[in-house]
Amino acid sequence: MKFLYKLLPAVFSLCLFMACNDDDNMEELSGEGTVKLTFDNSFGSDDLLLGASSYTNSQNEVLTISRLNYIVSNFTLTNDMGETFTYPKDDSYFITSEETGETEISLTNVPAGRYVSVTFGIGVDQEKYLQGADGQGTFLAKAEETNMMWSWQAGYKFLNFEGTFTSPTVTEPTNFKIHMGSHGSSLDNYKEVTLNLGTEALVSDEMNPIIHMVADANAILDGANKISLSEQAVIMVSEEKSPKIAVNTAGMFTVDHVHNGSGDTH
């Protein structure tokens, strides 16, 4: 019992020390940092390998994928206090491309904090598009270079998903093209998604986290809405199917894990 009485003050002191360390950690999150988001494209539980592997969906369609490009935009980070940081709109449009290997984006000058969720759009919102060609900055040229526009009048391709497929009713390899975007104000397919990070992303002058995302290409056709390539292999402007593909695409993203690291990633 005497040993227990002697031990209690030591335990109490240790708890105080740990609490002080927690407070210190909170105080250390000052200044600004960079948040990187990497998009790891998959098909179901398999890595996505362009042209090298075939993947079967629930409709027994076997896909060989040659292109997966999509636009992500309008990023907002929410911290553990419920406060939000909205990334500057003019800089908040990115193209991720499995084809070119550009699947990582960086959000710079993010205020220090413990961030618990991320919100972003899939595509280009009407507000940005209605600024006209001169209001798009360098993003318009980037979209043209990466085959993410039909034309300025027709608008951006939010998603460019292409390859070949076979099925029980289509026995010869057949090209498929799934291009999804908005077509004027009458068909607005821009979607936003909010994802909990699971682990706090710590940002400061010395902390620059990496958020590892997974984008499941299978969800594009085989998500909440089932889209059959055997019925229609080319979908670009469809009042019926394009909005369903937009919903599916918004549902293909998950957060795999967060890596909190130190060092200058600016």
Coordinates of N, CA, C and O in Angstrom, one line a residue, residues 53-227:
S53 N -4.5 -4.7 -67.9 CA -5.3 -5.6 -67.2 C -6.8 -5.5 -67.6 O -7.2 -4.4 -68.1
S54 N -7.5 -6.5 -67.4 CA -9.0 -6.5 -67.7 C -9.7 -6.6 -66.4 O -9.3 -7.3 -65.4
Y55 N -10.9 -5.9 -66.3 CA -11.6 -5.9 -65.1 C -13.1 -6.2 -65.4 O -13.6 -5.7 -66.4
T56 N -13.7 -7.0 -64.5 CA -15.1 -7.4 -64.8 C -16.0 -6.7 -63.8 O -15.8 -6.7 -62.6
N57 N -17.1 -6.1 -64.3 CA -18.1 -5.5 -63.4 C -19.2 -6.4 -63.1 O -19.3 -7.6 -63.5
S58 N -20.2 -6.0 -62.3 CA -21.3 -6.8 -61.9 C -22.3 -7.2 -63.0 O -23.1 -8.1 -62.9
Q59 N -22.1 -6.6 -64.2 CA -22.9 -6.9 -65.3 C -22.2 -7.8 -66.3 O -22.6 -8.0 -67.5
N60 N -21.1 -8.4 -65.8 CA -20.3 -9.4 -66.6 C -19.8 -8.7 -67.9 O -19.6 -9.4 -68.9
E61 N -19.5 -7.4 -67.8 CA -18.8 -6.7 -68.9 C -17.3 -6.7 -68.5 O -17.0 -6.3 -67.3
V62 N -16.4 -7.0 -69.4 CA -15.0 -7.1 -69.1 C -14.3 -5.9 -69.8 O -14.4 -5.7 -71.0
L63 N -13.8 -5.0 -69.0 CA -13.2 -3.7 -69.4 C -11.7 -3.7 -69.4 O -11.1 -4.2 -68.5
T64 N -11.1 -3.2 -70.5 CA -9.7 -2.9 -70.6 C -9.7 -1.3 -70.7 O -10.2 -0.8 -71.7
I65 N -9.1 -0.7 -69.7 CA -9.2 0.8 -69.6 C -8.0 1.4 -70.2 O -6.8 1.0 -69.8
S66 N -8.1 2.4 -71.1 CA -7.0 3.1 -71.7 C -6.9 4.5 -71.2 O -5.8 5.1 -71.3
R67 N -7.9 5.1 -70.6 CA -7.8 6.5 -70.1 C -8.8 6.7 -68.9 O -9.9 6.3 -68.9
L68 N -8.3 7.4 -67.9 CA -9.1 7.9 -66.8 C -8.6 9.2 -66.4 O -7.5 9.3 -65.7
N69 N -9.3 10.3 -66.8 CA -9.0 11.6 -66.4 C -10.2 12.2 -65.7 O -11.3 12.0 -66.2
Y70 N -10.0 13.1 -64.7 CA -11.2 13.8 -64.1 C -10.7 15.1 -63.5 O -9.5 15.2 -63.1
I71 N -11.6 16.0 -63.4 CA -11.4 17.3 -62.8 C -11.9 17.3 -61.4 O -13.0 16.9 -61.1
V72 N -11.0 17.8 -60.5 CA -11.4 18.0 -59.1 C -11.2 19.5 -58.8 O -10.2 20.1 -59.3
S73 N -12.0 20.1 -58.0 CA -12.0 21.6 -57.8 C -12.6 22.0 -56.5 O -13.2 21.2 -55.8
N74 N -12.5 23.3 -56.3 CA -13.2 24.0 -55.2 C -13.0 23.3 -53.8 O -13.9 22.9 -53.2
F75 N -11.7 23.2 -53.4 CA -11.4 22.5 -52.2 C -11.7 23.3 -50.9 O -11.3 24.5 -50.9
T76 N -12.3 22.7 -49.9 CA -12.5 23.3 -48.6 C -12.1 22.3 -47.6 O -12.4 21.1 -47.7
L77 N -11.3 22.7 -46.6 CA -10.9 21.9 -45.5 C -11.6 22.4 -44.2 O -11.6 23.6 -43.9
T78 N -12.0 21.4 -43.4 CA -12.7 21.7 -42.1 C -11.8 21.2 -41.0 O -11.4 20.0 -41.0
N79 N -11.6 22.0 -40.0 CA -10.8 21.6 -38.8 C -11.6 21.0 -37.7 O -12.8 21.0 -37.8
D80 N -10.9 20.6 -36.6 CA -11.6 20.0 -35.5 C -12.5 20.9 -34.7 O -13.3 20.5 -33.9
M81 N -12.4 22.2 -35.0 CA -13.3 23.2 -34.3 C -14.5 23.5 -35.2 O -15.3 24.4 -34.8
G82 N -14.6 22.9 -36.4 CA -15.7 23.2 -37.3 C -15.5 24.4 -38.2 O -16.3 24.8 -38.9
E83 N -14.2 24.9 -38.1 CA -13.9 26.1 -38.9 C -13.4 25.6 -40.3 O -12.8 24.6 -40.4
T84 N -13.7 26.4 -41.3 CA -13.4 25.9 -42.7 C -12.4 26.9 -43.3 O -12.4 28.1 -43.1
F85 N -11.6 26.3 -44.2 CA -10.6 27.1 -45.0 C -11.0 26.7 -46.5 O -10.9 25.6 -46.9
T86 N -11.3 27.7 -47.2 CA -11.7 27.5 -48.6 C -10.5 28.0 -49.5 O -10.0 29.1 -49.4
Y87 N -10.0 27.0 -50.3 CA -8.8 27.3 -51.1 C -9.2 28.4 -52.1 O -10.3 28.4 -52.7
P88 N -8.3 29.3 -52.5 CA -8.6 30.4 -53.4 C -9.2 29.8 -54.7 O -8.6 29.0 -55.3
K89 N -10.4 30.3 -55.1 CA -11.1 29.8 -56.2 C -10.4 29.8 -57.5 O -10.4 28.8 -58.3
D90 N -9.7 30.8 -57.8 CA -8.9 30.9 -59.1 C -7.9 29.8 -59.2 O -7.4 29.5 -60.3
D91 N -7.4 29.3 -58.1 CA -6.3 28.3 -58.1 C -6.8 26.9 -57.8 O -6.0 26.0 -57.6
S92 N -8.2 26.7 -57.7 CA -8.7 25.5 -57.2 C -9.3 24.6 -58.2 O -10.3 23.9 -57.9
Y93 N -8.7 24.5 -59.4 CA -9.1 23.6 -60.4 C -7.9 22.7 -60.9 O -6.9 23.3 -61.2
F94 N -8.1 21.4 -60.8 CA -7.0 20.5 -61.1 C -7.5 19.3 -62.0 O -8.6 18.9 -61.9
I95 N -6.6 18.8 -62.8 CA -6.9 17.7 -63.6 C -6.0 16.5 -63.1 O -4.8 16.7 -63.1
T96 N -6.6 15.4 -62.7 CA -5.9 14.2 -62.4 C -6.0 13.3 -63.5 O -7.0 13.0 -64.1
S97 N -4.8 12.7 -63.9 CA -4.8 11.8 -65.1 C -3.9 10.6 -64.8 O -2.7 10.7 -64.6
E98 N -4.6 9.4 -64.9 CA -3.8 8.2 -64.8 C -3.0 8.0 -66.0 O -1.9 7.4 -66.0
E99 N -3.4 8.6 -67.1 CA -2.8 8.5 -68.4 C -1.4 9.2 -68.4 O -0.4 8.6 -68.9
T100 N -1.3 10.4 -67.8 CA 0.0 11.1 -67.7 C 0.7 10.9 -66.4 O 1.9 11.3 -66.3
G101 N 0.1 10.2 -65.4 CA 0.7 10.0 -64.1 C 0.6 11.2 -63.2 O 1.1 11.2 -62.1
E102 N -0.2 12.2 -63.6 CA -0.4 13.4 -62.7 C -1.6 13.1 -61.8 O -2.7 13.5 -62.2
T103 N -1.3 12.5 -60.7 CA -2.4 12.1 -59.8 C -2.3 12.7 -58.4 O -2.9 12.2 -57.5
E104 N -1.4 13.7 -58.3 CA -1.2 14.4 -57.0 C -1.4 15.9 -57.2 O -0.9 16.5 -58.1
I105 N -2.1 16.5 -56.2 CA -2.3 18.0 -56.3 C -1.8 18.5 -54.9 O -1.7 17.8 -53.9
S106 N -1.5 19.8 -54.9 CA -1.0 20.5 -53.7 C -1.8 21.7 -53.4 O -2.0 22.6 -54.3
L107 N -2.2 21.8 -52.2 CA -2.9 23.1 -51.7 C -1.9 23.8 -50.9 O -1.5 23.3 -49.8
T108 N -1.4 24.9 -51.3 CA -0.4 25.7 -50.6 C -1.0 26.7 -49.7 O -2.1 27.1 -49.9
N109 N -0.2 27.2 -48.8 CA -0.5 28.3 -47.9 C -1.8 28.0 -47.1 O -2.7 28.9 -47.0
V110 N -1.9 26.8 -46.6 CA -3.1 26.4 -45.8 C -2.8 26.8 -44.4 O -1.8 26.4 -43.8
P111 N -3.7 27.5 -43.7 CA -3.5 27.9 -42.3 C -3.3 26.7 -41.4 O -3.9 25.6 -41.6
A112 N -2.5 26.9 -40.4 CA -2.2 25.8 -39.4 C -3.5 25.3 -38.8 O -4.5 26.1 -38.5
G113 N -3.6 24.0 -38.5 CA -4.8 23.5 -37.9 C -4.8 22.0 -37.9 O -3.9 21.3 -38.5
R114 N -5.8 21.4 -37.3 CA -6.0 20.0 -37.3 C -7.3 19.7 -38.1 O -8.4 19.9 -37.7
Y115 N -7.1 19.3 -39.4 CA -8.2 19.2 -40.3 C -8.8 17.8 -40.3 O -8.0 16.8 -40.3
V116 N -10.1 17.7 -40.3 CA -10.8 16.4 -40.1 C -11.6 16.0 -41.3 O -12.0 14.9 -41.4
S117 N -11.9 16.9 -42.3 CA -12.6 16.6 -43.5 C -12.2 17.4 -44.6 O -11.7 18.5 -44.5
V118 N -12.5 17.0 -45.8 CA -12.2 17.7 -47.1 C -13.5 17.7 -47.9 O -14.2 16.6 -48.0
T119 N -13.8 18.8 -48.5 CA -14.9 18.9 -49.5 C -14.3 19.4 -50.8 O -13.5 20.3 -50.9
F120 N -14.7 18.8 -51.9 CA -14.3 19.2 -53.2 C -15.3 18.9 -54.3 O -16.2 18.1 -54.1
G121 N -15.2 19.6 -55.4 CA -16.1 19.3 -56.5 C -15.5 18.4 -57.6 O -14.3 18.2 -57.7
I122 N -16.4 17.8 -58.3 CA -16.0 17.0 -59.5 C -16.5 17.7 -60.7 O -17.7 17.8 -61.0
G123 N -15.6 18.4 -61.4 CA -15.9 19.2 -62.5 C -15.7 20.6 -62.3 O -15.0 21.1 -61.4
V124 N -16.3 21.4 -63.2 CA -16.2 22.9 -63.1 C -17.6 23.5 -62.9 O -18.5 23.2 -63.7
D125 N -17.7 24.3 -61.9 CA -19.0 24.8 -61.5 C -19.4 25.9 -62.5 O -18.6 26.5 -63.2
Q126 N -20.7 26.2 -62.5 CA -21.3 27.1 -63.5 C -20.7 28.5 -63.3 O -20.5 29.3 -64.2
E127 N -20.5 28.9 -62.0 CA -19.9 30.2 -61.7 C -18.6 30.5 -62.4 O -18.4 31.5 -63.1
K128 N -17.8 29.5 -62.4 CA -16.5 29.6 -63.1 C -16.6 29.6 -64.6 O -16.0 30.4 -65.3
Y129 N -17.4 28.7 -65.1 CA -17.6 28.6 -66.5 C -18.2 29.8 -67.1 O -17.8 30.3 -68.2
L130 N -19.1 30.5 -66.4 CA -19.8 31.7 -66.9 C -18.9 32.9 -66.8 O -19.3 34.0 -67.3
Q131 N -17.7 32.8 -66.3 CA -16.7 33.9 -66.4 C -16.2 34.0 -67.8 O -15.5 35.0 -68.0
G132 N -16.5 33.1 -68.6 CA -16.0 33.1 -70.0 C -14.6 32.6 -70.2 O -13.9 32.3 -69.2
A133 N -14.2 32.5 -71.4 CA -12.9 31.9 -71.7 C -11.8 32.7 -71.1 O -10.8 32.1 -70.6
D134 N -11.9 34.0 -71.0 CA -10.8 34.9 -70.4 C -10.7 34.7 -68.9 O -9.7 35.0 -68.3
G135 N -11.8 34.2 -68.3 CA -11.8 34.0 -66.9 C -11.3 32.7 -66.4 O -11.4 32.4 -65.2
Q136 N -10.9 31.8 -67.3 CA -10.4 30.5 -66.9 C -9.0 30.4 -66.6 O -8.5 29.4 -66.0
G137 N -8.2 31.5 -66.9 CA -6.8 31.5 -66.6 C -6.1 30.4 -67.4 O -6.5 30.1 -68.6
T138 N -5.0 29.8 -66.8 CA -4.3 28.8 -67.5 C -5.0 27.4 -67.5 O -4.6 26.5 -68.2
F139 N -6.1 27.3 -66.8 CA -6.7 26.0 -66.7 C -7.4 25.6 -68.0 O -7.4 24.4 -68.3
L140 N -7.8 26.6 -68.8 CA -8.5 26.3 -70.0 C -7.5 25.6 -71.0 O -7.8 24.6 -71.6
A141 N -6.2 26.1 -71.0 CA -5.2 25.5 -71.9 C -4.9 24.1 -71.4 O -4.6 23.2 -72.2
K142 N -4.8 23.9 -70.1 CA -4.5 22.6 -69.5 C -5.6 21.6 -69.9 O -5.3 20.5 -70.2
A143 N -6.8 22.0 -69.8 CA -7.9 21.1 -70.2 C -7.8 20.7 -71.6 O -8.1 19.6 -72.0
E144 N -7.5 21.7 -72.5 CA -7.4 21.4 -73.9 C -6.2 20.4 -74.2 O -6.4 19.5 -75.0
E145 N -5.1 20.6 -73.5 CA -4.0 19.7 -73.7 C -4.2 18.3 -73.2 O -3.6 17.3 -73.8
T146 N -5.1 18.1 -72.2 CA -5.3 16.8 -71.6 C -6.7 16.2 -72.1 O -7.2 15.2 -71.5
N147 N -7.2 16.7 -73.2 CA -8.4 16.2 -73.8 C -9.6 16.2 -72.8 O -10.4 15.3 -72.7
M148 N -9.7 17.3 -72.0 CA -10.8 17.5 -71.1 C -11.7 18.6 -71.5 O -12.4 19.2 -70.6
M149 N -11.8 18.9 -72.8 CA -12.8 19.8 -73.3 C -13.4 19.3 -74.6 O -12.6 18.7 -75.4
W150 N -14.7 19.5 -74.8 CA -15.2 19.3 -76.1 C -14.9 20.5 -77.0 O -14.3 20.3 -78.0
S151 N -15.3 21.6 -76.6 CA -15.0 22.9 -77.2 C -15.4 24.0 -76.1 O -16.1 23.6 -75.1
W152 N -15.0 25.2 -76.3 CA -15.4 26.2 -75.3 C -16.9 26.3 -75.2 O -17.5 26.4 -74.1
Q153 N -17.6 26.2 -76.4 CA -19.1 26.4 -76.3 C -19.7 25.2 -75.7 O -20.7 25.3 -74.9
A154 N -19.2 24.0 -75.9 CA -19.7 22.7 -75.3 C -19.3 22.5 -73.9 O -20.0 21.9 -73.1
G155 N -18.2 23.1 -73.5 CA -17.8 23.0 -72.1 C -16.7 21.9 -71.8 O -16.2 21.3 -72.7
Y156 N -16.4 21.8 -70.5 CA -15.4 20.9 -70.0 C -15.9 19.5 -69.9 O -17.1 19.3 -69.7
K157 N -15.0 18.5 -70.1 CA -15.3 17.2 -69.8 C -14.9 17.0 -68.3 O -13.7 17.1 -68.0
F158 N -15.8 16.7 -67.4 CA -15.5 16.5 -66.0 C -14.8 15.2 -65.8 O -14.0 15.0 -64.9
L159 N -15.2 14.2 -66.7 CA -14.7 12.9 -66.6 C -14.4 12.4 -68.1 O -15.2 12.6 -68.9
N160 N -13.3 11.8 -68.3 CA -12.9 11.2 -69.5 C -12.5 9.7 -69.3 O -11.4 9.5 -68.8
F161 N -13.3 8.8 -69.6 CA -13.1 7.4 -69.2 C -13.3 6.6 -70.5 O -14.4 6.5 -71.1
E162 N -12.2 5.9 -70.9 CA -12.2 5.2 -72.2 C -11.5 3.9 -72.2 O -10.7 3.6 -71.3
G163 N -11.8 3.1 -73.2 CA -11.2 1.8 -73.3 C -12.0 0.9 -74.2 O -12.6 1.3 -75.1
T164 N -11.8 -0.4 -74.0 CA -12.6 -1.4 -74.8 C -13.3 -2.4 -73.8 O -12.9 -2.5 -72.6
F165 N -14.3 -3.1 -74.3 CA -15.0 -4.0 -73.5 C -15.6 -5.2 -74.3 O -15.7 -5.1 -75.5
T166 N -15.8 -6.3 -73.6 CA -16.7 -7.4 -74.2 C -17.7 -7.7 -73.1 O -17.6 -7.3 -72.0
S167 N -18.7 -8.4 -73.6 CA -19.8 -8.9 -72.6 C -20.4 -10.1 -73.2 O -20.1 -10.5 -74.4
P168 N -21.4 -10.7 -72.5 CA -22.0 -11.9 -73.1 C -22.7 -11.6 -74.4 O -22.9 -12.5 -75.2
T169 N -23.1 -10.4 -74.6 CA -23.8 -10.0 -75.9 C -22.9 -9.3 -76.9 O -23.3 -9.1 -78.0
V170 N -21.7 -8.8 -76.4 CA -20.8 -8.1 -77.3 C -19.5 -8.9 -77.2 O -18.7 -8.7 -76.3
T171 N -19.3 -9.8 -78.1 CA -18.2 -10.8 -78.0 C -16.9 -10.3 -78.6 O -15.8 -10.8 -78.2
E172 N -16.9 -9.3 -79.5 CA -15.7 -8.7 -80.0 C -15.3 -7.5 -79.2 O -16.2 -6.7 -78.9
P173 N -14.0 -7.2 -78.9 CA -13.6 -6.0 -78.2 C -14.1 -4.8 -78.9 O -13.9 -4.6 -80.1
T174 N -14.8 -3.9 -78.2 CA -15.5 -2.8 -78.7 C -15.1 -1.6 -77.9 O -15.0 -1.6 -76.7
N175 N -14.9 -0.4 -78.6 CA -14.5 0.8 -77.9 C -15.7 1.3 -77.1 O -16.8 1.3 -77.5
F176 N -15.3 1.9 -75.9 CA -16.3 2.6 -75.1 C -15.7 4.0 -74.8 O -14.5 4.1 -74.6
K177 N -16.6 5.0 -74.7 CA -16.2 6.3 -74.3 C -17.3 6.9 -73.4 O -18.4 7.0 -73.7
I178 N -16.8 7.3 -72.2 CA -17.7 7.9 -71.2 C -17.2 9.3 -70.9 O -16.2 9.4 -70.2
H179 N -17.8 10.3 -71.5 CA -17.4 11.7 -71.2 C -18.6 12.4 -70.5 O -19.7 12.3 -71.0
M180 N -18.3 12.9 -69.3 CA -19.4 13.6 -68.6 C -19.0 15.0 -68.2 O -17.9 15.3 -67.8
G181 N -20.0 15.9 -68.4 CA -19.8 17.3 -68.0 C -21.1 18.0 -68.0 O -22.2 17.4 -68.1
S182 N -21.1 19.3 -67.8 CA -22.3 20.1 -67.8 C -22.4 20.7 -69.3 O -21.5 20.9 -70.0
H183 N -23.7 20.9 -69.6 CA -24.0 21.3 -71.0 C -25.0 22.5 -70.9 O -26.2 22.3 -71.0
G184 N -24.4 23.7 -70.5 CA -25.2 24.8 -70.3 C -25.9 24.7 -68.9 O -25.7 23.7 -68.2
S185 N -26.8 25.7 -68.6 CA -27.5 25.7 -67.3 C -28.6 24.6 -67.3 O -29.1 24.3 -66.2
S186 N -29.0 24.1 -68.4 CA -30.1 23.1 -68.4 C -29.6 21.7 -68.0 O -30.5 20.9 -67.6
L187 N -28.3 21.4 -68.1 CA -27.8 20.1 -67.7 C -26.5 20.3 -66.9 O -25.4 20.2 -67.4
D188 N -26.7 20.6 -65.6 CA -25.5 20.9 -64.7 C -25.2 19.6 -63.9 O -25.8 19.2 -63.0
N189 N -24.0 19.0 -64.3 CA -23.6 17.8 -63.7 C -22.5 17.9 -62.7 O -21.9 17.0 -62.3
Y190 N -22.2 19.2 -62.3 CA -21.2 19.4 -61.3 C -21.7 18.9 -60.0 O -22.8 19.1 -59.5
K191 N -20.8 18.1 -59.3 CA -21.1 17.6 -58.0 C -20.1 17.9 -57.0 O -18.9 18.1 -57.3
E192 N -20.5 17.9 -55.7 CA -19.5 18.1 -54.6 C -19.6 16.9 -53.7 O -20.7 16.3 -53.5
V193 N -18.5 16.6 -53.0 CA -18.4 15.5 -52.1 C -17.6 15.9 -50.9 O -16.7 16.7 -51.0
T194 N -18.1 15.4 -49.7 CA -17.4 15.7 -48.4 C -16.9 14.4 -47.9 O -17.8 13.4 -47.7
L195 N -15.7 14.3 -47.5 CA -15.1 13.0 -47.0 C -14.4 13.3 -45.6 O -13.6 14.2 -45.5
N196 N -14.8 12.5 -44.6 CA -14.1 12.5 -43.3 C -12.7 11.9 -43.5 O -12.5 10.9 -44.2
L197 N -11.7 12.5 -42.9 CA -10.3 12.0 -43.1 C -10.0 10.8 -42.2 O -9.0 10.1 -42.5
G198 N -10.7 10.6 -41.2 CA -10.4 9.5 -40.3 C -9.3 9.8 -39.3 O -9.5 9.6 -38.1
T199 N -8.2 10.3 -39.8 CA -7.1 10.8 -39.0 C -6.9 12.3 -39.2 O -7.0 12.7 -40.4
E200 N -6.7 13.0 -38.2 CA -6.5 14.5 -38.4 C -5.3 14.8 -39.3 O -4.2 14.2 -39.1
A201 N -5.4 15.7 -40.2 CA -4.3 16.2 -41.0 C -3.8 17.4 -40.3 O -4.4 18.4 -40.2
L202 N -2.5 17.3 -39.9 CA -1.9 18.3 -39.1 C -1.1 19.3 -40.0 O -0.2 18.8 -40.7
V203 N -1.5 20.5 -39.9 CA -0.8 21.5 -40.8 C -0.2 22.6 -40.0 O -0.8 23.1 -39.0
S204 N 1.1 23.0 -40.3 CA 1.8 24.1 -39.6 C 3.0 24.4 -40.5 O 3.1 23.9 -41.6
D205 N 3.8 25.3 -40.0 CA 5.0 25.7 -40.7 C 5.9 24.4 -40.9 O 6.7 24.4 -41.8
E206 N 5.8 23.5 -40.0 CA 6.6 22.3 -40.0 C 5.9 21.0 -40.3 O 6.5 19.9 -40.4
M207 N 4.6 21.1 -40.5 CA 3.8 19.9 -40.8 C 3.1 20.0 -42.1 O 2.3 21.0 -42.3
N208 N 3.3 19.1 -43.0 CA 2.7 19.2 -44.4 C 2.1 17.8 -44.7 O 2.9 16.9 -45.2
P209 N 0.9 17.6 -44.4 CA 0.3 16.2 -44.5 C 0.0 15.8 -46.0 O -0.1 16.7 -46.9
I210 N -0.1 14.5 -46.2 CA -0.5 14.0 -47.5 C -1.7 13.1 -47.2 O -1.7 12.2 -46.4
I211 N -2.8 13.5 -47.9 CA -4.1 12.8 -47.8 C -4.1 11.8 -49.0 O -4.1 12.2 -50.2
H212 N -4.1 10.5 -48.7 CA -4.2 9.5 -49.7 C -5.6 9.1 -50.0 O -6.3 8.5 -49.2
M213 N -6.0 9.4 -51.2 CA -7.4 9.1 -51.7 C -7.4 7.9 -52.6 O -6.4 7.6 -53.3
V214 N -8.5 7.2 -52.6 CA -8.7 6.1 -53.6 C -9.9 6.5 -54.5 O -11.0 6.9 -53.9
A215 N -9.8 6.4 -55.8 CA -10.9 6.6 -56.7 C -11.1 5.3 -57.4 O -10.3 4.8 -58.2
D216 N -12.3 4.8 -57.2 CA -12.7 3.5 -57.7 C -13.4 3.6 -59.1 O -14.6 4.0 -59.1
A217 N -12.7 3.4 -60.2 CA -13.2 3.5 -61.5 C -14.4 2.6 -61.8 O -15.3 3.0 -62.6
N218 N -14.6 1.6 -61.0 CA -15.7 0.7 -61.2 C -17.0 1.4 -60.9 O -18.1 1.1 -61.5
A219 N -17.0 2.3 -60.0 CA -18.2 3.0 -59.6 C -18.8 3.9 -60.7 O -20.0 4.3 -60.6
I220 N -18.0 4.3 -61.7 CA -18.5 5.1 -62.7 C -19.7 4.5 -63.5 O -20.7 5.2 -63.7
L221 N -19.6 3.2 -63.7 CA -20.7 2.5 -64.4 C -21.4 1.6 -63.5 O -22.6 1.2 -63.8
D222 N -20.8 1.2 -62.4 CA -21.3 0.2 -61.5 C -21.6 0.6 -60.1 O -21.4 -0.2 -59.2
G223 N -21.9 1.9 -60.0 CA -22.1 2.5 -58.6 C -23.6 2.4 -58.3 O -24.3 1.4 -58.5
A224 N -24.1 3.5 -57.7 CA -25.5 3.5 -57.3 C -26.4 3.4 -58.5 O -27.5 2.8 -58.4
N225 N -26.0 3.8 -59.7 CA -26.7 3.7 -60.9 C -25.9 2.7 -61.8 O -24.7 2.8 -62.0
K226 N -26.6 1.7 -62.3 CA -26.0 0.7 -63.2 C -26.1 1.2 -64.7 O -27.2 1.3 -65.2
I227 N -25.0 1.4 -65.3 CA -24.9 1.8 -66.7 C -24.3 0.7 -67.5 O -23.2 0.3 -67.3

